[in-house]
């Protein structure tokens, strides 16, 4: 394996010059830089990521790996992290994983290589094994919105199953019995846990949902629109639905309004997250308030404390979601959303 000394000899420069080219710590003549980079290519020289990260650390820097920044949920997550970084006088570097395993891995590598001393990670697709591997080499990394037993004291998570159960029970208590679950089409942990809570609530009322009651679509507005068409055309007399998030609920509501469906008289909806838009939908959306900003602040503070070695004892950082009752739920009446089904 080629070394930095080998590169220096082939390029005819000092090892210090090669180091400056690699780490971009000082200006190097373009001709010299080109010679060094050519030597690196010829020798197939691979830079050591840990060494680069160490070299680039020039002050307190907090990294955030998040999901889709266009999603209002992740905007709230980023806002909570930013608040702590300002308070602690840390610089903040943010990148998105896009709910894609490859992007999450490259994003995490990027933050480490840029010299982030502490990192808050929201990774829905990276495996537990992979995250544990990163955690073993990076002691100030904290995972948010996910529980991993092997690093529980460095996780900040939501009790997803209980939250989904609460949402479904609210509909059951209003008299609904045919309740759809509009969920993510990605095999993420949140999906599994919320489906578990949904089924637990139905079981308490002696209801075993058919698999067709679960509608799996992308968890964005377009996914919600797709779910609305399935609700209209599936032949099942749904009177209510719980959704994976509020933007999916918004997509459902848009299509149903277009089709002349009266909400909540013909379909009651409960969302999840309680993003700002939820209160401005028509009708205003009943939803589960996800304390994502508090969780983000907790995760950021924990990561910085770990970096500073200020942790006194392990803590349990689980959070619960609260039901926010607005106007999108009513007891079921004689009509349902499905135009193909008979009246109840």
Coordinates of N, CA, C and O in Angstrom, one line a residue, residues 84 94 98 168:
X84 N -29.2 24.6 19.8 CA -28.2 24.1 20.7 C -26.8 24.5 20.2 O -26.0 25.0 21.0
X94 N -24.6 20.5 8.1 CA -25.8 19.7 7.9 C -25.7 19.0 6.5 O -25.3 19.6 5.5
X98 N -31.6 11.5 2.8 CA -32.6 11.2 1.8 C -33.3 9.9 1.9 O -33.8 9.4 1.0
X168 N -55.1 5.6 17.2 CA -56.1 4.6 16.8 C -57.2 4.5 17.8 O -58.4 4.5 17.5

